[in-house]
Coordinates of C-alpha atoms and ligand atoms in Angstrom, one line a residue:
M1 CA 76.8 111.2 54.4
A2 CA 73.5 113.2 54.7
S3 CA 70.7 110.7 54.1
P4 CA 67.6 111.7 52.2
Q5 CA 65.4 111.4 55.3
V6 CA 67.2 114.1 57.2
P7 CA 64.6 116.0 59.3
P8 CA 64.4 119.7 58.9
L9 CA 65.7 120.3 62.5
L10 CA 69.0 118.6 61.7
L11 CA 69.6 120.5 58.4
H12 CA 71.5 123.2 60.1
V13 CA 73.7 120.7 61.8
L14 CA 74.6 118.5 58.8
P15 CA 75.9 121.0 56.3
F16 CA 78.2 122.2 59.1
L17 CA 79.4 118.7 59.8
C18 CA 80.1 118.0 56.1
A19 CA 82.0 121.3 55.8
V20 CA 84.2 120.2 58.7
L21 CA 84.8 116.8 57.2
L22 CA 85.7 118.4 53.8
L23 CA 88.0 121.1 55.1
A24 CA 89.4 119.5 58.2
G25 CA 88.5 115.9 58.1
T26 CA 91.6 114.5 59.6
A27 CA 92.5 113.6 63.1
A28 CA 95.4 116.1 62.9
A29 CA 93.1 118.9 61.9
R30 CA 90.7 118.0 64.6
R31 CA 93.2 118.6 67.2
H32 CA 93.1 122.3 66.3
A33 CA 89.4 122.2 66.9
P34 CA 89.0 121.3 70.5
P35 CA 85.6 120.1 71.7
Q36 CA 84.6 123.2 73.6
A37 CA 81.4 125.1 73.7
G38 CA 81.2 127.2 70.6
A39 CA 84.2 125.7 69.0
A40 CA 83.9 124.5 65.5
G41 CA 84.7 120.8 65.2
Q42 CA 83.8 117.2 65.9
S43 CA 83.8 115.8 69.4
T44 CA 84.2 112.3 70.5
Y45 CA 83.1 110.1 73.3
T46 CA 83.0 106.4 73.9
A47 CA 79.9 104.2 74.3
P48 CA 78.8 100.7 73.3
S49 CA 76.8 102.1 70.4
C50 CA 77.0 105.3 68.4
R51 CA 74.0 107.3 67.0
E52 CA 73.4 108.5 63.4
H53 CA 71.3 111.4 64.4
T54 CA 72.1 114.2 66.8
A55 CA 69.9 117.1 68.0
S56 CA 70.5 119.8 70.5
L57 CA 68.0 120.7 73.2
L58 CA 68.1 124.3 71.8
D59 CA 66.5 123.0 68.6
F60 CA 63.4 122.4 70.7
G61 CA 63.2 125.7 72.5
G62 CA 65.4 124.9 75.4
V63 CA 66.5 127.8 77.6
G64 CA 69.4 127.2 80.0
D65 CA 68.9 130.0 82.4
G66 CA 68.1 127.8 85.4
N67 CA 64.6 129.3 85.7
T68 CA 62.7 128.7 82.5
S69 CA 61.0 125.3 82.3
N70 CA 62.5 122.9 79.7
T71 CA 60.0 120.1 80.3
A72 CA 58.4 120.6 76.9
A73 CA 61.7 120.9 75.2
F74 CA 63.0 117.6 76.7
R75 CA 59.8 115.8 75.9
K76 CA 59.6 117.2 72.3
A77 CA 63.3 116.4 71.7
V78 CA 62.9 112.7 72.8
E79 CA 59.7 112.4 70.8
H80 CA 61.5 113.7 67.7
L81 CA 64.5 111.4 68.2
S82 CA 62.3 108.4 68.9
Q83 CA 61.7 108.2 65.1
Y84 CA 65.2 106.7 65.0
S85 CA 64.6 104.3 67.9
G86 CA 63.5 101.3 65.8
E87 CA 65.7 98.5 64.5
G88 CA 67.8 100.0 61.7
G89 CA 66.7 103.6 62.6
G90 CA 70.3 104.6 63.4
G91 CA 69.5 105.9 66.9
G92 CA 69.4 109.4 68.2
M93 CA 71.4 111.5 70.5
L94 CA 70.1 114.5 72.5
Y95 CA 72.9 116.9 73.2
V96 CA 72.4 119.1 76.3
P97 CA 74.7 122.2 75.9
A98 CA 76.3 124.2 78.6
G99 CA 73.6 125.9 80.8
R100 CA 71.2 125.2 83.6
W101 CA 68.2 123.3 82.3
L102 CA 65.3 123.2 84.7
T103 CA 62.8 120.4 84.0
A104 CA 60.1 118.1 85.3
P105 CA 60.5 114.3 84.7
F106 CA 60.8 113.1 81.1
N107 CA 61.2 109.7 79.4
L108 CA 63.9 108.4 77.2
T109 CA 63.6 106.2 74.2
S110 CA 65.4 103.2 72.7
H111 CA 68.8 103.3 70.8
F112 CA 69.1 106.7 72.4
T113 CA 71.9 108.7 74.0
L114 CA 71.5 111.6 76.5
F115 CA 74.8 113.5 76.2
L116 CA 75.6 116.2 78.7
H117 CA 78.2 119.0 78.0
A118 CA 80.8 119.4 80.8
D119 CA 79.0 122.6 81.9
A120 CA 75.4 121.3 81.4
V121 CA 73.3 120.9 84.5
I122 CA 69.9 119.3 84.3
L123 CA 67.9 120.6 87.2
G124 CA 64.9 118.8 88.6
T125 CA 62.1 121.1 89.3
Q126 CA 61.2 121.7 93.0
D127 CA 57.6 122.1 92.1
V128 CA 56.3 118.8 93.4
T129 CA 53.0 119.2 91.3
Q130 CA 55.1 118.8 88.1
W131 CA 56.3 115.3 89.1
P132 CA 53.8 112.8 87.6
V133 CA 52.5 110.1 90.0
I134 CA 52.9 106.6 88.7
D135 CA 52.0 103.1 89.9
P136 CA 54.0 101.4 92.5
L137 CA 56.4 98.6 91.4
P138 CA 54.6 95.2 91.3
S139 CA 57.5 93.7 93.3
Y140 CA 57.0 96.2 96.1
G141 CA 53.2 96.4 96.1
R142 CA 53.3 100.1 97.3
G143 CA 55.7 103.0 97.4
R144 CA 58.5 102.7 99.9
D145 CA 57.8 106.0 101.7
H146 CA 54.0 105.7 101.6
A147 CA 51.3 103.2 100.6
G148 CA 50.0 103.8 97.1
G149 CA 51.7 105.4 94.1
R150 CA 55.1 107.1 93.7
Y151 CA 56.5 110.1 91.9
A152 CA 58.1 109.4 88.6
S153 CA 61.9 109.7 88.3
L154 CA 63.5 112.7 86.7
V155 CA 65.1 110.8 83.9
S156 CA 62.9 107.7 83.2
G157 CA 62.6 104.9 80.7
S158 CA 60.5 101.8 80.4
N159 CA 60.5 98.9 78.0
L160 CA 63.6 100.1 76.1
T161 CA 66.7 98.7 74.6
D162 CA 70.2 100.3 74.3
V163 CA 70.1 103.5 76.4
V164 CA 73.2 105.6 77.0
I165 CA 73.5 108.5 79.5
T166 CA 77.0 110.1 79.3
G167 CA 78.9 113.3 78.8
N168 CA 82.0 115.1 79.9
N169 CA 81.1 114.8 83.5
G170 CA 78.0 117.1 83.1
T171 CA 75.6 117.2 86.0
I172 CA 72.1 116.0 86.9
D173 CA 71.0 117.9 90.0
G174 CA 67.8 116.7 91.7
Q175 CA 67.6 119.8 94.0
G176 CA 66.5 117.4 96.6
A177 CA 66.5 119.7 99.7
T178 CA 62.9 120.5 99.2
W179 CA 62.0 116.8 99.0
W180 CA 64.1 115.9 102.1
S181 CA 62.4 118.5 104.3
K182 CA 58.9 117.7 103.0
Y183 CA 59.7 114.0 103.6
K184 CA 61.0 114.6 107.1
S185 CA 58.0 116.7 108.1
G186 CA 55.5 114.2 106.6
K187 CA 54.2 116.6 103.9
L188 CA 54.5 114.2 101.0
K189 CA 51.6 112.0 99.9
Y190 CA 53.6 109.8 97.7
T191 CA 57.0 108.2 97.6
R192 CA 59.9 110.4 96.4
G193 CA 61.1 109.9 92.8
Y194 CA 64.7 109.0 91.8
L195 CA 67.2 110.8 89.5
I196 CA 67.4 108.0 86.9
E197 CA 65.1 104.9 86.6
L198 CA 65.1 102.4 83.8
M199 CA 62.5 99.7 83.9
H200 CA 62.3 96.6 81.7
T201 CA 65.3 97.7 79.8
D202 CA 68.0 95.7 78.0
G203 CA 71.2 97.6 77.6
V204 CA 71.9 100.6 79.9
F205 CA 75.3 102.4 79.8
I206 CA 75.7 105.3 82.3
S207 CA 79.1 106.9 82.3
N208 CA 81.0 110.1 83.1
V209 CA 78.2 112.1 84.6
T210 CA 77.9 113.6 88.1
L211 CA 74.6 113.2 90.0
V212 CA 73.9 115.5 92.9
N213 CA 71.2 115.9 95.5
S214 CA 68.7 113.4 94.4
P215 CA 65.3 113.5 96.1
A216 CA 66.0 109.8 97.0
W217 CA 67.9 107.0 95.2
N218 CA 70.2 108.1 92.4
I219 CA 70.3 105.3 89.8
H220 CA 67.6 102.6 89.8
P221 CA 67.6 100.0 87.1
V222 CA 64.7 97.6 87.7
Y223 CA 63.6 94.5 85.9
S224 CA 66.5 95.1 83.5
R225 CA 69.6 93.5 82.2
N226 CA 73.0 94.3 80.7
I227 CA 73.7 97.4 82.7
V228 CA 77.0 99.3 83.0
V229 CA 77.5 102.2 85.4
S230 CA 81.1 103.6 84.9
G231 CA 82.9 106.7 86.0
V232 CA 79.9 108.2 87.8
T233 CA 80.2 110.6 90.7
I234 CA 77.3 110.7 93.1
L235 CA 77.1 113.4 95.8
A236 CA 74.5 114.1 98.4
P237 CA 74.7 115.4 102.0
T238 CA 75.6 112.5 104.4
K239 CA 72.4 113.3 106.4
S240 CA 70.0 113.4 103.4
P241 CA 67.4 110.6 103.7
N242 CA 67.6 107.6 101.4
T243 CA 69.9 109.1 98.8
D244 CA 71.3 105.6 97.9
G245 CA 73.8 105.7 95.1
I246 CA 73.2 102.8 92.6
N247 CA 70.4 100.3 93.3
P248 CA 70.1 97.4 90.9
D249 CA 66.7 95.9 91.6
S250 CA 65.6 92.6 90.1
C251 CA 68.4 93.0 87.5
S252 CA 70.8 90.6 85.9
Q253 CA 74.3 91.2 84.4
V254 CA 75.2 94.5 86.1
R255 CA 78.7 96.1 86.1
I256 CA 79.4 99.0 88.4
E257 CA 83.0 100.3 88.1
D258 CA 85.1 103.4 88.9
C259 CA 82.4 105.2 90.8
Y260 CA 82.7 107.6 93.6
V261 CA 79.7 108.0 96.0
V262 CA 79.1 110.2 99.0
S263 CA 75.6 109.8 100.3
G264 CA 73.1 109.6 103.1
D265 CA 72.4 106.0 102.5
D266 CA 74.0 102.9 100.9
C267 CA 76.5 103.6 98.1
V268 CA 75.3 100.5 96.3
A269 CA 72.1 98.6 97.3
I270 CA 71.2 95.4 95.5
K271 CA 67.5 94.6 95.9
S272 CA 64.7 92.4 94.4
G273 CA 61.3 93.3 95.8
W274 CA 59.5 93.3 99.1
D275 CA 57.9 90.4 100.9
E276 CA 54.8 88.8 99.3
Y277 CA 55.0 91.2 96.3
G278 CA 58.7 90.4 95.6
I279 CA 58.0 86.7 96.0
A280 CA 55.1 86.8 93.6
V281 CA 57.2 88.6 90.9
G282 CA 60.2 86.3 91.6
M283 CA 62.9 88.2 89.7
P284 CA 66.3 87.9 91.3
S285 CA 69.2 90.3 91.1
E286 CA 72.1 88.2 89.9
H287 CA 75.5 88.3 88.1
I288 CA 76.6 91.6 89.5
V289 CA 80.1 92.9 89.7
V290 CA 81.1 96.0 91.6
R291 CA 84.8 97.1 91.3
R292 CA 86.9 100.1 92.2
L293 CA 84.1 101.8 94.1
T294 CA 84.9 104.5 96.6
C295 CA 82.3 105.2 99.2
V296 CA 81.6 107.7 102.0
S297 CA 78.4 106.9 103.9
P298 CA 78.6 107.5 107.6
T299 CA 75.1 106.0 108.3
S300 CA 75.0 103.1 105.8
A301 CA 76.9 100.5 103.9
V302 CA 79.3 100.4 101.0
I303 CA 77.3 97.6 99.4
A304 CA 74.0 96.5 100.9
L305 CA 72.2 93.4 99.9
G306 CA 68.5 93.9 100.7
S307 CA 66.6 94.6 102.8
E308 CA 64.2 94.1 99.9
M309 CA 65.5 90.8 98.5
S310 CA 62.3 88.7 98.0
G311 CA 63.1 87.8 94.4
G312 CA 66.5 86.5 95.6
I313 CA 70.1 87.9 95.3
R314 CA 72.9 85.7 94.0
D315 CA 76.3 85.9 92.4
V316 CA 77.5 89.3 93.5
R317 CA 81.2 90.0 93.2
A318 CA 82.9 93.0 94.8
E319 CA 86.5 93.9 94.5
D320 CA 88.9 96.7 95.0
I321 CA 86.6 98.6 97.3
T322 CA 87.6 101.7 99.2
A323 CA 85.5 103.2 102.0
I324 CA 86.1 106.2 104.2
G325 CA 84.0 107.0 107.3
T326 CA 81.3 104.5 106.4
E327 CA 79.1 102.5 108.7
S328 CA 79.8 99.0 107.4
A329 CA 81.2 97.3 104.3
V330 CA 79.1 94.6 102.6
R331 CA 75.9 94.4 104.6
I332 CA 73.2 91.8 104.4
K333 CA 69.7 92.9 105.5
T334 CA 66.7 90.5 105.6
A335 CA 63.8 89.3 107.7
V336 CA 61.3 86.5 108.1
G337 CA 58.6 87.3 105.5
R338 CA 61.1 88.1 102.8
G339 CA 61.5 84.5 101.6
A340 CA 64.0 83.8 98.8
Y341 CA 67.8 83.9 99.4
V342 CA 71.0 85.9 99.4
R343 CA 73.8 83.5 98.2
D344 CA 77.1 83.4 96.5
V345 CA 78.4 86.8 97.5
Y346 CA 82.1 87.3 97.1
A347 CA 84.1 90.3 98.3
R348 CA 87.9 90.8 98.1
R349 CA 90.5 93.5 98.4
M350 CA 88.6 96.1 100.5
R351 CA 90.5 99.0 102.2
L352 CA 88.3 100.6 104.8
D353 CA 89.1 103.5 107.1
G354 CA 87.0 104.9 109.9
M355 CA 84.3 102.3 110.0
K356 CA 81.6 101.8 112.6
R357 CA 81.9 98.1 112.0
V358 CA 83.4 96.0 109.2
F359 CA 80.9 93.1 108.9
W360 CA 77.2 93.4 109.5
M361 CA 74.4 90.9 108.8
T362 CA 70.9 91.4 110.1
G363 CA 68.2 88.7 110.0
D364 CA 65.5 90.6 111.7
Y365 CA 65.4 93.8 109.7
K366 CA 61.8 94.8 110.5
S367 CA 60.1 96.8 107.7
H368 CA 57.2 95.1 105.9
P369 CA 54.9 96.5 103.2
D370 CA 51.8 95.5 105.1
D371 CA 50.5 92.8 107.4
G372 CA 50.0 90.4 104.5
Y373 CA 53.5 89.0 104.6
D374 CA 54.0 85.3 104.9
K375 CA 55.5 84.5 108.3
T376 CA 56.7 81.1 107.0
A377 CA 58.7 82.8 104.2
V378 CA 62.2 82.4 105.8
P379 CA 65.1 83.7 103.7
V380 CA 68.2 81.6 103.1
V381 CA 71.6 83.2 103.5
E382 CA 74.6 81.2 102.4
N383 CA 78.0 81.2 100.8
I384 CA 79.2 84.6 101.7
S385 CA 83.0 85.2 101.3
Y386 CA 85.3 88.0 102.3
Q387 CA 89.0 88.0 101.6
D388 CA 91.9 90.5 101.9
V389 CA 90.2 93.1 104.0
V390 CA 92.2 95.8 105.8
A391 CA 90.1 98.0 108.1
T392 CA 91.6 100.8 110.2
G393 CA 90.0 103.1 112.7
V394 CA 87.1 100.7 113.4
W395 CA 85.4 102.5 116.3
K396 CA 82.4 100.3 117.4
E397 CA 83.0 96.6 116.8
A398 CA 84.6 94.4 114.2
A399 CA 81.4 92.6 113.4
R400 CA 77.7 92.2 114.2
M401 CA 76.5 89.0 112.6
Q402 CA 72.9 88.1 113.4
G403 CA 71.2 85.3 111.4
I404 CA 67.7 83.9 111.9
Q405 CA 67.0 81.5 114.8
G406 CA 66.4 78.1 113.3
A407 CA 67.7 79.3 109.9
P408 CA 71.3 80.3 110.5
F409 CA 73.3 82.1 107.9
K410 CA 75.7 79.4 106.6
G411 CA 78.9 79.1 104.6
I412 CA 80.4 82.3 105.7
C413 CA 84.1 82.4 104.8
M414 CA 86.7 84.9 105.9
A415 CA 90.4 85.0 105.0
N416 CA 93.2 87.5 105.6
V417 CA 91.1 90.1 107.4
T418 CA 92.4 92.7 109.8
A419 CA 90.2 95.1 111.7
E420 CA 92.2 97.6 113.7
M421 CA 90.1 98.9 116.5
T422 CA 90.4 102.5 117.7
K423 CA 90.4 101.1 121.2
E424 CA 90.5 97.7 122.9
R425 CA 87.1 96.1 123.3
K426 CA 86.1 93.1 125.4
V427 CA 83.8 91.8 122.7
S428 CA 84.6 92.9 119.2
W429 CA 82.5 90.2 117.4
N430 CA 78.8 89.9 118.2
C431 CA 77.4 86.7 116.5
A432 CA 74.2 84.7 116.7
D433 CA 72.8 82.1 114.3
V434 CA 75.8 82.2 111.9
E435 CA 78.1 79.4 110.8
G436 CA 81.4 79.5 108.9
V437 CA 85.1 79.3 108.5
S438 CA 88.0 81.7 108.8
A439 CA 91.7 81.9 108.5
G440 CA 94.0 84.8 109.3
V441 CA 91.3 87.0 110.9
T442 CA 92.3 89.6 113.5
P443 CA 90.8 90.2 116.0
A444 CA 89.9 86.5 116.4
P445 CA 86.3 85.9 115.2
C446 CA 83.4 84.6 117.3
A447 CA 83.4 80.8 117.9
P448 CA 80.8 79.9 115.2
L449 CA 83.1 81.4 112.5
Q450 CA 86.2 79.6 113.8
G451 CA 85.9 76.6 111.5
T452 CA 89.2 76.2 109.7
H453 CA 89.9 76.2 106.0
A454 CA 92.9 76.3 103.6
G455 CA 93.4 80.1 104.0
S456 CA 91.5 81.4 101.1
C457 CA 87.8 81.9 100.2
P458 CA 86.2 81.2 96.9
F459 CA 85.9 84.0 94.2
P460 CA 84.6 83.0 90.8
T461 CA 87.1 82.8 88.0
D462 CA 84.7 83.0 85.1
T463 CA 83.9 86.3 83.3
L464 CA 80.4 87.6 83.4
A465 CA 78.6 88.4 80.1
V466 CA 78.3 92.0 81.1
D467 CA 82.1 92.2 81.3
Q468 CA 82.2 91.6 77.6
I469 CA 80.3 94.8 76.8
T470 CA 82.9 97.0 75.1
V471 CA 82.8 100.6 74.0
Q472 CA 83.7 102.2 70.7
Q473 CA 84.7 105.7 69.7
C474 CA 81.7 107.8 68.7
S475 CA 81.8 111.3 67.2
Y476 CA 79.2 114.0 66.9
S477 CA 78.9 117.5 65.8
V478 CA 76.5 120.2 66.7
A479 CA 76.3 123.6 65.0
P480 CA 78.1 126.5 66.9
A481 CA 74.8 128.2 67.4
T482 CA 73.6 125.3 69.4
T483 CA 76.6 125.1 71.7
S484 CA 77.2 128.7 72.4
M485 CA 75.0 131.4 73.9
A486 CA 73.0 128.9 76.0
G487 CA 70.0 130.7 77.3
T488 CA 69.3 132.8 74.2
K489 CA 66.9 131.9 71.4
Ligands
LIG1 C1 85.1 108.9 80.7 O1 86.2 109.6 81.2 C2 87.4 108.8 81.2 C3 88.5 109.7 81.9 O2 88.4 111.0 81.6 C4 87.8 108.6 79.7 O3 88.9 107.8 79.6 C5 86.6 107.8 79.1 O4 86.9 107.6 77.8 C6 85.3 108.5 79.3 N1 84.3 107.6 78.9 C7 83.3 108.0 78.1 C8 82.3 107.0 77.9 O5 83.2 109.2 77.7
LIG2 C1 61.4 132.7 86.4 O1 60.3 132.1 85.8 C2 59.1 132.5 86.2 C3 58.0 131.7 85.6 O2 58.5 130.7 84.8 C4 58.9 134.0 85.9 O3 57.7 134.5 86.3 C5 60.0 134.8 86.5 O4 60.0 136.1 86.1 C6 61.4 134.2 86.1 N1 62.4 134.9 86.9 C7 63.5 135.3 86.3 C8 64.5 135.9 87.2 O5 63.8 135.2 85.1
LIG3 C1 56.6 108.0 80.5 O1 56.4 106.7 80.2 C2 55.3 106.1 81.0 C3 55.2 104.6 80.6 O2 56.4 104.0 80.7 C4 54.0 106.8 80.7 O3 53.1 106.3 81.6 C5 54.2 108.3 81.0 O4 53.0 108.9 80.6 C6 55.3 108.8 80.2 N1 55.5 110.2 80.6 C7 55.7 111.2 79.7 C8 55.9 112.5 80.2 O5 55.7 111.0 78.5
LIG4 C1 57.0 96.3 79.5 O1 57.6 95.0 79.6 C2 56.9 94.2 80.6 C3 57.8 93.0 80.8 O2 58.1 92.4 79.5 C4 55.5 93.9 80.1 O3 54.9 93.2 81.1 C5 54.8 95.2 80.0 O4 53.5 95.0 79.5 C6 55.5 96.1 79.0 N1 54.9 97.4 79.0 C7 54.6 98.1 77.9 C8 54.0 99.4 78.0 O5 54.9 97.7 76.8
LIG5 C1 83.3 115.1 88.0 O1 82.8 116.2 88.7 C2 82.7 115.9 90.1 C3 81.9 117.0 90.8 O2 82.4 118.2 90.4 C4 84.2 115.8 90.6 O3 84.2 115.6 92.0 C5 84.9 114.7 89.9 O4 86.2 114.7 90.2 C6 84.8 114.9 88.3 N1 85.3 113.7 87.7 C7 86.1 113.8 86.7 C8 86.6 112.6 86.1 O5 86.5 114.9 86.2
LIG6 C1 78.1 76.8 98.6 O1 79.5 76.6 98.2 C2 79.9 75.2 98.2 C3 81.3 75.1 97.9 O2 82.0 76.2 98.1 C4 79.1 74.5 97.2 O3 79.4 73.1 97.2 C5 77.6 74.7 97.5 O4 76.9 74.1 96.4 C6 77.3 76.2 97.5 N1 75.9 76.3 97.9 C7 75.1 76.9 97.0 C8 73.7 76.9 97.5 O5 75.4 77.3 96.0
LIG7 C1 96.2 90.1 102.7 O1 95.5 91.2 102.2 C2 96.4 92.3 102.0 C3 95.5 93.5 101.6 O2 94.7 93.2 100.5 C4 97.3 91.9 100.9 O3 98.2 93.0 100.6 C5 98.1 90.7 101.3 O4 98.9 90.3 100.2 C6 97.2 89.6 101.7 N1 98.0 88.5 102.2 C7 97.9 87.3 101.7 C8 98.7 86.2 102.4 O5 97.2 87.0 100.7

């Protein structure tokens, strides 16, 4: 099983692995060797692809005391494992043991797995000078917080294939409080970084990890495809600025499922670039499914579409959504100058409690990157469906639906929707420049949405390619010395 090209750093792992296989190489024997820190035995996890080579952060001088910097260790580890990143290289997995691993941003590589032990915490350094400043995204033309560059993301990757970030619910902690206060008091020169950003990447699988206190957005796949985010917990104070959960941006074939998000901004925000920059790049976000999402976001949406949508957003499917104490459900945000479209959006089976409003569409969302936007670039919003929605404790209004004068939002369909208000309101629907049909909606919708239909709204019956990504059982083994005594050398 040991190949002749085994690198020296793995030599202490492999003899151990072989011994385990010889002496206890059955599933029955493995049950006596539970996958705990320091326990002898093989551990398993599931992912779309397994890796032939595993190394521990400790092999590269990592110290998990929460104070020592591990930036060099992470970078050396990924560089070492990148030797397996080519076609046929077998792929590499970096195992992050129990401990608190302080680090500055680092890059991942292809055919690579970042695996976090249940008690592993990757801590983003609060030393702002250690965060590299990188170019703005071409589809934004500038940073979102400030003109010019932006800080890199804590875990980054660009131009990769087949990247996995998983673990037994281990944690990545952005220690964002420093960033939030610097941002609020105008002390940052560049736009804040994210926790995880993968750019130009085909094949991303992020599962069973917890992300806390990001400086800004949590998961940002951009110009990428075939992305699965599954079983991820995202936590940030509900007053923290722009701590969006999962933001697919100019991405195709995305599956977000079984995630739990508490945050200060949208739980999921689908984007595709900003005004003239997004129009020039022209990459839509499309073929996206969000299912079994639970969201708590008092000042933002469960799923936002925009406001940056200048490459277009189409074919978004949301189902089995739960929200508690959230501002609105599926929100559309756009403005003249954005161009492009938001179309073919389908939501069904949403249970919402304690909402400010259920439906919200905004056609005059004002932020622009600069004055160079095209005032004739009018976005098209059409074919938006909502079915089987039960909202309780709605405390402001059922809906605020505001399209664009001269370019109404069309093809809105609602069926079997109840919005139970906390108190009787004279006007619970506020609508302008929208057109659509409804059936079985309580309280009765505004007149422009009272067109009648058969009682159901469309929802696609085909299966997306990203739904065909399946996982397999992978196993790995790291020497006891690398899983115990984290923090010693
Ligand atoms: C994630 O956790 C769930 C529940 O504990 C488990 O069924 C699933 O196999 C895990 N997935 C991965 C990729 O480890
Ligand atoms: C933390 O690290 C800094 C420098 O990296 C060092 O000066 C300091 O002594 C360390 N503190 C503790 C408690 O280890
Ligand atoms: C990370 O990758 C980017 C290019 O994608 C590169 O510019 C940057 O220098 C890399 N950072 C590190 C720390 O290697
Ligand atoms: C990454 O991929 C993009 C899109 O294919 C390409 O334009 C860019 O040059 C690539 N960057 C690198 C460093 O290979
Ligand atoms: C993962 O950890 C988070 C934070 O501690 C917790 O809320 C969540 O329930 C855990 N998920 C699982 C599947 O254990
Ligand atoms: C909107 O949906 C209708 C049927 O439901 C379809 O005929 C029409 O082509 C759709 N529009 C777009 C732009 O997809
Ligand atoms: C209306 O939606 C509720 C909640 O999803 C569901 O239980 C009920 O079966 C739906 N009614 C019809 C007629 O589809």
